mmCIF file of C-alpha atoms in Angstrom:
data_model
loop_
_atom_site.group_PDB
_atom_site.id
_atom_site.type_symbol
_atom_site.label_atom_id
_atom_site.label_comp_id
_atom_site.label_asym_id
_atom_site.label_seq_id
_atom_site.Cartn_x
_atom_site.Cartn_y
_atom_site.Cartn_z
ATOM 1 C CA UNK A 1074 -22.741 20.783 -5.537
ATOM 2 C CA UNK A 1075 -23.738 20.197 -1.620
ATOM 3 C CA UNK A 1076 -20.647 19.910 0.514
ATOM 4 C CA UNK A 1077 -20.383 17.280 2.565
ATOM 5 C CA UNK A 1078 -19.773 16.804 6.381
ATOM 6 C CA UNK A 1079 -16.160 16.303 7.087
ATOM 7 C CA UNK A 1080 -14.074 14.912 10.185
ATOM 8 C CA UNK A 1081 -10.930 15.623 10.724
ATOM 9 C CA UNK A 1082 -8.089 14.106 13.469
ATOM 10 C CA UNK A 1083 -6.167 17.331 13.515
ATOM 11 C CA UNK A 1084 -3.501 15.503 15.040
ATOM 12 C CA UNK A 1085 0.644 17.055 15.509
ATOM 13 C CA UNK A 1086 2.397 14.191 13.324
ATOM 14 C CA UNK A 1087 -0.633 13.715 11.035
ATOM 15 C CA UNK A 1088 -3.664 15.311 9.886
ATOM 16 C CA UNK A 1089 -6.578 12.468 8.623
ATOM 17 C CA UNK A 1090 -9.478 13.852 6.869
ATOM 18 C CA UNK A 1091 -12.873 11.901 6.696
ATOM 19 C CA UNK A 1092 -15.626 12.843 3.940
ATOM 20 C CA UNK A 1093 -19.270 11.839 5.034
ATOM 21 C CA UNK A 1094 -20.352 9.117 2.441
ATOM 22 C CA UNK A 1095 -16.813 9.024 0.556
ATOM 23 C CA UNK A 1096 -14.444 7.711 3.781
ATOM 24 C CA UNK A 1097 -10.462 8.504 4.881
ATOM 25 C CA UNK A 1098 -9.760 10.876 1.862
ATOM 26 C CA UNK A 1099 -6.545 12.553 2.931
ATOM 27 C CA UNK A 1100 -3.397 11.828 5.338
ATOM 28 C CA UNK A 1101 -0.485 14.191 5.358
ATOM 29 C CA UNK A 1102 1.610 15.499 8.357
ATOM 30 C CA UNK A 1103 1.100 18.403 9.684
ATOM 31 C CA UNK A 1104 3.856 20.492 8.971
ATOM 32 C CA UNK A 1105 4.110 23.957 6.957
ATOM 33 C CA UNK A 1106 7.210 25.493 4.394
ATOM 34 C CA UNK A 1107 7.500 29.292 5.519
ATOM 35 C CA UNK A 1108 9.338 31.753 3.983
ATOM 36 C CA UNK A 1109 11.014 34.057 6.640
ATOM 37 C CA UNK A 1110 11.448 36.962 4.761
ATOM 38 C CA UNK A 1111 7.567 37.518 4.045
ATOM 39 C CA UNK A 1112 5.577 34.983 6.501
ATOM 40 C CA UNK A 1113 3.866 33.334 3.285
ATOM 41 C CA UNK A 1114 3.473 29.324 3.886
ATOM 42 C CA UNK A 1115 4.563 27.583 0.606
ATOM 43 C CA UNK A 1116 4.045 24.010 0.754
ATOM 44 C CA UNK A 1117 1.533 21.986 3.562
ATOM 45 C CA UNK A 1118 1.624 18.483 4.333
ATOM 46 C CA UNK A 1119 3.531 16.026 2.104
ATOM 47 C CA UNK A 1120 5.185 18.499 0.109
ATOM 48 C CA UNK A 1121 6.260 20.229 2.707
ATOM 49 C CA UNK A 1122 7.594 17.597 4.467
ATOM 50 C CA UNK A 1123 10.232 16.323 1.780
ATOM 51 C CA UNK A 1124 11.583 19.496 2.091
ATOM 52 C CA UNK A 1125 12.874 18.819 5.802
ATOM 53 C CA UNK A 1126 16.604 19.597 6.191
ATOM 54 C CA UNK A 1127 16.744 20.489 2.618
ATOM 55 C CA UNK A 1128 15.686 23.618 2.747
ATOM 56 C CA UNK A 1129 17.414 27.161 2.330
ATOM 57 C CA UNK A 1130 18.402 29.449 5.051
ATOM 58 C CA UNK A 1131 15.059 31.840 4.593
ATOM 59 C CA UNK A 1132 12.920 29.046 4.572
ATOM 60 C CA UNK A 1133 11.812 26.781 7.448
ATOM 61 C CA UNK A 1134 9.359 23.413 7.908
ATOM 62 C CA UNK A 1135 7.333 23.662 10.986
ATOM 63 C CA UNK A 1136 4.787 21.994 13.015
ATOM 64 C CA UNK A 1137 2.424 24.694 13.620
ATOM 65 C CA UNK A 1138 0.781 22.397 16.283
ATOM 66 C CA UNK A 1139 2.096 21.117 19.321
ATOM 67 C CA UNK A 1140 1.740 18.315 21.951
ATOM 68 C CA UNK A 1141 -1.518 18.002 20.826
ATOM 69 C CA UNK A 1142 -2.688 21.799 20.403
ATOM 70 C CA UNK A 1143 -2.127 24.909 18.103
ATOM 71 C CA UNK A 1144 1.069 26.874 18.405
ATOM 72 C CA UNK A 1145 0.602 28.374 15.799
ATOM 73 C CA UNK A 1146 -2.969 30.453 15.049
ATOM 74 C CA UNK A 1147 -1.814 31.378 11.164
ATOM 75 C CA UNK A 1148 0.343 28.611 9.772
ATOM 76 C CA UNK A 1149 -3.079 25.925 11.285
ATOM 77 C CA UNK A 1150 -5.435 28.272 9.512
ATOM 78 C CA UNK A 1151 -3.612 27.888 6.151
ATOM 79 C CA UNK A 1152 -2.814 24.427 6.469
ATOM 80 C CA UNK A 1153 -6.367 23.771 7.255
ATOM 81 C CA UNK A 1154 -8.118 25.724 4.341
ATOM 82 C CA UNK A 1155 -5.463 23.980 1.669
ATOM 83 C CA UNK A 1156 -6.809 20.418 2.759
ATOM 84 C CA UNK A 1157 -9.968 21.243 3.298
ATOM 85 C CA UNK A 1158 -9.753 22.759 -0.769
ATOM 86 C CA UNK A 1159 -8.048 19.306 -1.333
ATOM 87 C CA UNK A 1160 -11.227 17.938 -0.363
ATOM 88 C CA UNK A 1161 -14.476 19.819 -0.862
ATOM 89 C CA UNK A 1162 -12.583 21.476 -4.042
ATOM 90 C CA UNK A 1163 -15.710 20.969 -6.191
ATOM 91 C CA UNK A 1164 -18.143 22.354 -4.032
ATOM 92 C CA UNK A 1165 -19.826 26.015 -3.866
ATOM 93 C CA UNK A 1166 -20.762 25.300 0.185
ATOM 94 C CA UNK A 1167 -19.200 25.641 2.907
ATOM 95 C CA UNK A 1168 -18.825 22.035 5.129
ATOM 96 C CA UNK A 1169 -19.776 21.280 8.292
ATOM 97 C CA UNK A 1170 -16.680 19.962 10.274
ATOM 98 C CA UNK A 1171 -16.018 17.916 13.316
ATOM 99 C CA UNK A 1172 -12.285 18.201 14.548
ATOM 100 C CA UNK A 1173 -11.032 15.916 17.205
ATOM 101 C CA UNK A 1174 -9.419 17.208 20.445
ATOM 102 C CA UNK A 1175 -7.010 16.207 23.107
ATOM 103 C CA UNK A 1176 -8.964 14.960 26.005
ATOM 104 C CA UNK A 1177 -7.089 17.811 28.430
ATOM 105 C CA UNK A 1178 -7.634 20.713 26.016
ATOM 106 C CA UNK A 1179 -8.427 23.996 27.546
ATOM 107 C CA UNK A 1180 -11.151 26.439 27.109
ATOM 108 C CA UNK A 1181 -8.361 28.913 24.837
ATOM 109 C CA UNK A 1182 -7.331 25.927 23.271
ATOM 110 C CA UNK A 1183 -10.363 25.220 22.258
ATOM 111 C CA UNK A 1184 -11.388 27.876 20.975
ATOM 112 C CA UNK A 1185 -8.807 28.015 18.831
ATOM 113 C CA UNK A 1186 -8.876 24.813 17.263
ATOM 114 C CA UNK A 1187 -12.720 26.392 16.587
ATOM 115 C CA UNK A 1188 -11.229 29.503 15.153
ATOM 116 C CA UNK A 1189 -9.038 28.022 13.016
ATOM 117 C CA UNK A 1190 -11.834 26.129 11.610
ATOM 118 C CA UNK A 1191 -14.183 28.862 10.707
ATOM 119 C CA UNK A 1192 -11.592 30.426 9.169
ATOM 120 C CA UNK A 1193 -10.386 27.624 6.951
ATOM 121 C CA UNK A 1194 -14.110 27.390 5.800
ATOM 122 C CA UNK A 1195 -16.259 25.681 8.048
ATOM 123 C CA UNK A 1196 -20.112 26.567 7.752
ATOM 124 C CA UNK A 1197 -20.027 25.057 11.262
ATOM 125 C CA UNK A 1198 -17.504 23.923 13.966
ATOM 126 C CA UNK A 1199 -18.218 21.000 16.113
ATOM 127 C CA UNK A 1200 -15.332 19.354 18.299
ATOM 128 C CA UNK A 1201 -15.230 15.801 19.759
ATOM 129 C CA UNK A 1202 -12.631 14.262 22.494
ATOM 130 C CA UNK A 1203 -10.110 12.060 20.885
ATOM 131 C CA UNK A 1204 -10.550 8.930 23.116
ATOM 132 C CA UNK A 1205 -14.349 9.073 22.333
ATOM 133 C CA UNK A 1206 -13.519 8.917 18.683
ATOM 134 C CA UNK A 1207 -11.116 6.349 19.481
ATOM 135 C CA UNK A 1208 -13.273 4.023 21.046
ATOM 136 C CA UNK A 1209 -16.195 4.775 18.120
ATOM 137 C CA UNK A 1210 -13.612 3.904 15.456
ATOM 138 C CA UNK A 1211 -12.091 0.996 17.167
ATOM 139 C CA UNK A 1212 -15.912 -0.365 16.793
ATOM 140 C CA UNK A 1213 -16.764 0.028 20.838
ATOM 141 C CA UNK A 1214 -20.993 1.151 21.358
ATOM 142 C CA UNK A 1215 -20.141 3.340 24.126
ATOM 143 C CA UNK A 1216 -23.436 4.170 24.575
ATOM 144 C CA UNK A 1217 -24.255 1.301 26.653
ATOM 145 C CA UNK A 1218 -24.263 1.542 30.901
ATOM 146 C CA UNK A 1219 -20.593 -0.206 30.809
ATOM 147 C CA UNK A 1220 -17.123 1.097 31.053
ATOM 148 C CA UNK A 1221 -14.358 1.060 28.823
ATOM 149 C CA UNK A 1222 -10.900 2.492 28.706
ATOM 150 C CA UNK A 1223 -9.401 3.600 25.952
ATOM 151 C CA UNK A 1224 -5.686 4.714 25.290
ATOM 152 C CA UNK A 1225 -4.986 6.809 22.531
ATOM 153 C CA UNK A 1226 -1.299 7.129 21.966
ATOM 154 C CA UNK A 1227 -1.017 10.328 19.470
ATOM 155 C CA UNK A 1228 2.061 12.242 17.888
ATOM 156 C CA UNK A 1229 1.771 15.084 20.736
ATOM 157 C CA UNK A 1230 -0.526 13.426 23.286
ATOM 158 C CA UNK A 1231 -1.427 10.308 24.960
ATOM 159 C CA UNK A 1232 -5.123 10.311 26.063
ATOM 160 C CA UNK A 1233 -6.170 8.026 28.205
ATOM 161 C CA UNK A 1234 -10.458 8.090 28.927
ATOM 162 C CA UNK A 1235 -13.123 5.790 30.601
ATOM 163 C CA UNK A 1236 -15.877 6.191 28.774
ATOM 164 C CA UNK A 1237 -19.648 5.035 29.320
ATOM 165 C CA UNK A 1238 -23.340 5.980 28.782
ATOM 166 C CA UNK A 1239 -21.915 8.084 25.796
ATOM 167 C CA UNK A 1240 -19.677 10.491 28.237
ATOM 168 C CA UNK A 1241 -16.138 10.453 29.724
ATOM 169 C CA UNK A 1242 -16.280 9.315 33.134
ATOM 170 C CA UNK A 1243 -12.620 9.605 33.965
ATOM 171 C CA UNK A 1244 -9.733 11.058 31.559
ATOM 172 C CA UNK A 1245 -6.361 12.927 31.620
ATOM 173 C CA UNK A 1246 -4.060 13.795 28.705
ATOM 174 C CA UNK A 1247 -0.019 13.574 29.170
ATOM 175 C CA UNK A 1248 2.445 15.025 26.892
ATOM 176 C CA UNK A 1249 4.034 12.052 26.404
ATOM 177 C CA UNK A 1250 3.767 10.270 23.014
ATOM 178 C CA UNK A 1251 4.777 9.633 19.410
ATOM 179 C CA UNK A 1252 7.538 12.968 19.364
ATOM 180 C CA UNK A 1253 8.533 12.554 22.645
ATOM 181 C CA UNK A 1254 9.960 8.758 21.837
ATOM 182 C CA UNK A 1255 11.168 10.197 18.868
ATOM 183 C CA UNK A 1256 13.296 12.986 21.073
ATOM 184 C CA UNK A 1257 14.389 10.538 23.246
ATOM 185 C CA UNK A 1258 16.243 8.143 20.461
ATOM 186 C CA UNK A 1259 17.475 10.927 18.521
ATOM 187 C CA UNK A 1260 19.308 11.876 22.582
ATOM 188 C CA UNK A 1261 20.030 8.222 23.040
ATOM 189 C CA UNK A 1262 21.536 8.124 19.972
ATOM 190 C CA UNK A 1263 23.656 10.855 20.612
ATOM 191 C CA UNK A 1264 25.009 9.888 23.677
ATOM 192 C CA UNK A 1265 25.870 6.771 23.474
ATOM 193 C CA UNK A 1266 26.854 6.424 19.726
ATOM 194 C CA UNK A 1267 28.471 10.058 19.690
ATOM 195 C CA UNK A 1268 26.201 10.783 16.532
ATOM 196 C CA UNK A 1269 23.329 12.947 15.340
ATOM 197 C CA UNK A 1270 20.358 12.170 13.582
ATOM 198 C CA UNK A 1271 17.156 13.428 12.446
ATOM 199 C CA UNK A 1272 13.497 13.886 13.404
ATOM 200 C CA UNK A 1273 12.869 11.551 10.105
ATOM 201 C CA UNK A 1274 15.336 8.827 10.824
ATOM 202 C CA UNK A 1275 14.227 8.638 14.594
ATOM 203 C CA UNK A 1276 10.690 8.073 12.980
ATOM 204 C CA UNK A 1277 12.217 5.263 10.909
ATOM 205 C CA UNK A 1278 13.706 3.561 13.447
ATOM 206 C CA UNK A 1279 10.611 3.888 15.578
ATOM 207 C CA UNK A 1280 8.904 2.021 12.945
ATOM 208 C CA UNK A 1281 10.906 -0.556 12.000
ATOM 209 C CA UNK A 1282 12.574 -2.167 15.349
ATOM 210 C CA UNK A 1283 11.056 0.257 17.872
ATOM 211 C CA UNK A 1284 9.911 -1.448 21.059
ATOM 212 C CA UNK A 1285 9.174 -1.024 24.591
ATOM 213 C CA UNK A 1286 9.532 -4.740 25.831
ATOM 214 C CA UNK A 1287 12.932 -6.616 25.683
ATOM 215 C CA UNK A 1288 13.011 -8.345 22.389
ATOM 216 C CA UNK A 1289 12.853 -12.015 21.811
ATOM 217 C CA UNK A 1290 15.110 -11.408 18.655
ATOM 218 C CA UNK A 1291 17.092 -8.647 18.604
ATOM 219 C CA UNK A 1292 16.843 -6.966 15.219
ATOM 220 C CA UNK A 1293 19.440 -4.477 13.745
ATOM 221 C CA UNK A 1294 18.928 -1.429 11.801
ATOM 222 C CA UNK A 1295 21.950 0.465 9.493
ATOM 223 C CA UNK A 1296 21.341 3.981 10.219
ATOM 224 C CA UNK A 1297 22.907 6.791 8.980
ATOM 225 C CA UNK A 1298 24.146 10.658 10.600
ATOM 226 C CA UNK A 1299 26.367 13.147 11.691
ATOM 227 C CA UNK A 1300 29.468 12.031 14.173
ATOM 228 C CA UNK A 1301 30.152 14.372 16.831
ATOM 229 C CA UNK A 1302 33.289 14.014 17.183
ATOM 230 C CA UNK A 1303 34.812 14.665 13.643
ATOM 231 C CA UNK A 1304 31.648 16.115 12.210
ATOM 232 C CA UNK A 1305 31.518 13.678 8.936
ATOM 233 C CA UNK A 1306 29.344 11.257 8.235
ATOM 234 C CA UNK A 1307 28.680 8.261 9.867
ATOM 235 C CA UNK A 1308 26.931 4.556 9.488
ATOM 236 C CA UNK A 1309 25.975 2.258 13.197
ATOM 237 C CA UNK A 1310 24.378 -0.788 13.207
ATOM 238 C CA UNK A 1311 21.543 0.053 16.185
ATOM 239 C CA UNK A 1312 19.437 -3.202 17.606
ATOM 240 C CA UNK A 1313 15.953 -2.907 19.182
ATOM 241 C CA UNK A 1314 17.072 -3.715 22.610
ATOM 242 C CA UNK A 1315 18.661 -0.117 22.415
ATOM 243 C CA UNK A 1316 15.395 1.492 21.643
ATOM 244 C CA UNK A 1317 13.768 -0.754 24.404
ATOM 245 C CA UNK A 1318 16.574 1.497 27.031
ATOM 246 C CA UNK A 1319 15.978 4.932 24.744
ATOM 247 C CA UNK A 1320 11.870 4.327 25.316
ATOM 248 C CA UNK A 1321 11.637 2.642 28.651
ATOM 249 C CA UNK A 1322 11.002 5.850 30.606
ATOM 250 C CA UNK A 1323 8.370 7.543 28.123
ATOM 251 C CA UNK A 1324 6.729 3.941 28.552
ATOM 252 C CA UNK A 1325 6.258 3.754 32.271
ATOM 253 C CA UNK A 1326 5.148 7.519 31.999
ATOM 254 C CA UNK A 1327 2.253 6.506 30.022
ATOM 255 C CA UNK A 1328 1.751 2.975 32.194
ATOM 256 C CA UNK A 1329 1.738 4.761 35.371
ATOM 257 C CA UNK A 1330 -0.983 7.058 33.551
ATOM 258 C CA UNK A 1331 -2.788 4.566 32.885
ATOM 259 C CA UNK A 1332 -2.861 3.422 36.176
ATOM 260 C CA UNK A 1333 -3.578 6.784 38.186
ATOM 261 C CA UNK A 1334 -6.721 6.929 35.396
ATOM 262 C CA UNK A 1335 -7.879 3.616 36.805
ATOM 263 C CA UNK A 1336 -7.231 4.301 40.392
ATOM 264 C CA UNK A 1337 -9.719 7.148 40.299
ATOM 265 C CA UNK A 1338 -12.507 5.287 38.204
ATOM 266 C CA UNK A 1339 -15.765 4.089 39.951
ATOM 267 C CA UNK A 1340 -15.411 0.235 41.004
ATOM 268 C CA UNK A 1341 -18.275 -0.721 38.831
ATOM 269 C CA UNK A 1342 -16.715 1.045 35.497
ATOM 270 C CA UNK A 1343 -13.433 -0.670 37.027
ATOM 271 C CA UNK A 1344 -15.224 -4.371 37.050
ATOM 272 C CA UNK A 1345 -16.145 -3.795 33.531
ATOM 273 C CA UNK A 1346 -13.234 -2.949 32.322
ATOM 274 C CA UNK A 1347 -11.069 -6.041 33.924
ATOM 275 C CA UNK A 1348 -13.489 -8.056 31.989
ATOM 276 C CA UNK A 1349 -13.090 -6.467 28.441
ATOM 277 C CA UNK A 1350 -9.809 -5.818 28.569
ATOM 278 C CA UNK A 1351 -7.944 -1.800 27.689
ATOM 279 C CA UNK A 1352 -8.148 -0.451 24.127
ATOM 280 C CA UNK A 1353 -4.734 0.553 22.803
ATOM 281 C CA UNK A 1354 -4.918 3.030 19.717
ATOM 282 C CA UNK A 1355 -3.334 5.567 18.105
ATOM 283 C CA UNK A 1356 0.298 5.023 15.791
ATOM 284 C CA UNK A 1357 2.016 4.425 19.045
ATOM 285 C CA UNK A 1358 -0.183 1.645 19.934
ATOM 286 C CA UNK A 1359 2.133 -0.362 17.439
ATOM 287 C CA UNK A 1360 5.293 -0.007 19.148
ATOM 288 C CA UNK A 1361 5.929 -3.779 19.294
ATOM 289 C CA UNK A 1362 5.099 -5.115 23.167
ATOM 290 C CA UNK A 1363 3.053 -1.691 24.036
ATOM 291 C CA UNK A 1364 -0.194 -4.266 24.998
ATOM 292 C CA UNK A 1365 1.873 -6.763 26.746
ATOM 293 C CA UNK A 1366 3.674 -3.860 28.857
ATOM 294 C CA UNK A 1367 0.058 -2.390 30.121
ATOM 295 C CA UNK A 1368 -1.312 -5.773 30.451
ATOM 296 C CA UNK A 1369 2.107 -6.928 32.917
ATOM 297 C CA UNK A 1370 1.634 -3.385 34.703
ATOM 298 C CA UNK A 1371 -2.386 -3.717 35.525
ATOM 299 C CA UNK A 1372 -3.015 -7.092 34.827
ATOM 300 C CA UNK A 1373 -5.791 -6.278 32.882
ATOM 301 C CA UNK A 1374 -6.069 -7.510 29.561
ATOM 302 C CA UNK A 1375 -4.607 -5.542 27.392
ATOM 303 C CA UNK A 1376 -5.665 -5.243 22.631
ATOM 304 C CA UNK A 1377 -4.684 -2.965 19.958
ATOM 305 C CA UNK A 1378 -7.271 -1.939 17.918
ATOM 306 C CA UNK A 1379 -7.699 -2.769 13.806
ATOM 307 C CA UNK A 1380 -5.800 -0.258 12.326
ATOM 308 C CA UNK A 1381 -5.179 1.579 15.256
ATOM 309 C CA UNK A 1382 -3.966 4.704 13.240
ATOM 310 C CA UNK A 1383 -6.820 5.684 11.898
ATOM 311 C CA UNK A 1384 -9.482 4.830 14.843
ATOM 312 C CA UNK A 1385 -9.563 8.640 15.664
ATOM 313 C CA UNK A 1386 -10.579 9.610 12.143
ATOM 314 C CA UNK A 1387 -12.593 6.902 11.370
ATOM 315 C CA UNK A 1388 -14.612 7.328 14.943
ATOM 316 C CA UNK A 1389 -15.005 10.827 13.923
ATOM 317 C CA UNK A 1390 -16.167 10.205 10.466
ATOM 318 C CA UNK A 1391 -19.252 7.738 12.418
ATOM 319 C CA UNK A 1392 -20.049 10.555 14.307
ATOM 320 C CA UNK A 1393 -21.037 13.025 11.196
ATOM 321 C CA UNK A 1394 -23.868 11.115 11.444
ATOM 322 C CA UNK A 1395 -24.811 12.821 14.616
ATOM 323 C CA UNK A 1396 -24.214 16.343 13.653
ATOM 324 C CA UNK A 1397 -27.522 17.380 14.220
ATOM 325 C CA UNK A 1398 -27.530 17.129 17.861
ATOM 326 C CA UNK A 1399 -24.057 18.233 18.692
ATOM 327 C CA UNK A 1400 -23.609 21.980 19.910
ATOM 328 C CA UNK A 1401 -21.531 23.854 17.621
ATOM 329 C CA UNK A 1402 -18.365 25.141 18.669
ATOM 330 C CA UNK A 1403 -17.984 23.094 22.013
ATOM 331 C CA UNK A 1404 -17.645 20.158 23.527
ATOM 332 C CA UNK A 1405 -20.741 18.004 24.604
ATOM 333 C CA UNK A 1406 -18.585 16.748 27.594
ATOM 334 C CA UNK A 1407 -18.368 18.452 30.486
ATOM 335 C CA UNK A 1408 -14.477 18.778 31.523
ATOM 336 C CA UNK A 1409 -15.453 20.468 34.439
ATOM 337 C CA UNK A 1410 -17.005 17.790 36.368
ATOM 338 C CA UNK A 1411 -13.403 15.868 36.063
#
């Protein structure tokens, strides 16, 4: 059996796999089980992840990527050739695969996102910028003479790109995304409430009453921890405007990045882009208010894409189509010129 062409949003929450012909056919997050003692990864993805904070002194759950980029050279390599065997399990070739990449990766970094591809099993290695994929998935034909901006809010990385005639005119990546909101509750948390949480309740509460404009209703949330004080466990009652103060400052980060993008974009790609409005995508896109925040701060017209999680994947998995004329092994942008 012929393998197929596979994309893959090698993001550092979640890892989305696209088959050519077949669609979105796996989403787990990226973290690793490693046992201490010998180095061996034991469980990837979902399995690994139930095993956060349950786990035995000699064996730990890691991210093996970070703000956007690998960490770690091994633990990525493994990860990579168990879902890629997830997915191409009944085939005797080896796939082509497109990964997607921060829009501010560097030359090492990229070549060892590349790396870690070959060696999980790729017949070839092709990498495309995440905000391109973005705006492909989010249904945008930026091949045509007109400019629009794209904002890709990730697990590791915001990326933030004008994009027209099929290129990146103006782009910059900021560490400051889906983890670092999650940091920020988990220390709001603990000083105001004198309590500890974890990395999975933080996500929780980002989900369900996580915001970055006042509320109109003020929702509550029972969440549970540690107390700091006697070291027991402990139950608050936390309401969204207190995630609109723990998230207010990773927010205007990623405004005023917004902003400096747009400041330095050509007055013609600027015109377009007042017209059409910004693209907001990526799982931080659906922080509630996110589009009404950038559309108060630039007065520009601000959407979310349809299912803004999966634009990067699903932008990739359009682009198989285009294998043919992509160079392996490096980006058809040039960075340098930016």
């Amino acid at each position: 059996m012929f393998a197929s062409d596979i994309g893959i949003d090698l993001g550092t929450a979640t890892v989305l796999v696209y088959v050519k012909g077949k669609g979105i056919v796996l989403n787990e997050p990226s973290v690793v089980a490693v046992d201490q003692e010998t180095g061996r990864v034991l469980k990837v993805g979902a399995e690994a992840q139930r095993m956060v904070g349950r786990t035995p002194g000699n064996i730990q759950v890691i991210r093996p990527l970070k703000d956007g980029v690998i960490s770690y050279c091994d633990y990525t390599e493994e990860m990579l050739k168990r879902f890629l065997r997830k997915v191409i399990r009944h085939s005797i070739f080896k796939p082509r695969v497109l990964v997607c990449v921060p829009s501010g990766i560097t030359d090492v970094e990229e070549r060892a996102i590349i790396d870690a591809a070959y060696k999980a099993g790729a017949s070839k290695a092709y990498i495309i910028e995440e905000p391109v994929a973005a705006a492909i998935g989010a249904g945008v034909n930026i091949a045509l003479p007109h400019g629009v901006m794209v904002v890709d809010i990730g697990g590791g990385t915001t990326d933030i790109a004008v994009i027209s005639l099929n290129d990146v005119a103006v782009s910059v990546s900021i560490k400051v995304a889906g983890d670092k909101f999650d940091e920020t509750l988990i220390k709001y948390i603990r000083n105001k409430h004198r309590m500890l949480i974890g990395e999975r309740t933080a996500e929780e509460i980002k989900k369900k009453i996580g915001c970055v404009c006042m509320p109109e209703t003020d929702t509550e949330i029972e969440i549970k921890g540690r107390c700091l004080m006697t070291g027991l466990p402990k139950m608050i009652t936390l309401k969204a405007s207190e995630t609109y103060e723990a998230f207010e400052e990773n927010a205007g980060l990623i405004v005023d990045a917004i902003k400096s993008v747009l400041e330095r974009t050509p007055p013609e790609l600027v015109g377009d882009i007042a017209i059409d409005g910004i693209i907001l995508t990526g799982g931080g896109a659906l922080l509630h208010g996110f589009d009404e925040l950038v559309t108060k701060h630039t007065g520009i017209k601000t959407v979310i894409a349809d299912d803004p999680v999966t634009c990067v994947v699903r932008g990739t998995g359009k682009e198989l189509d285009n294998l043919n004329y992509r160079q392996d092994g490096i980006l058809n942008i040039a960075r340098q010129n930016r």
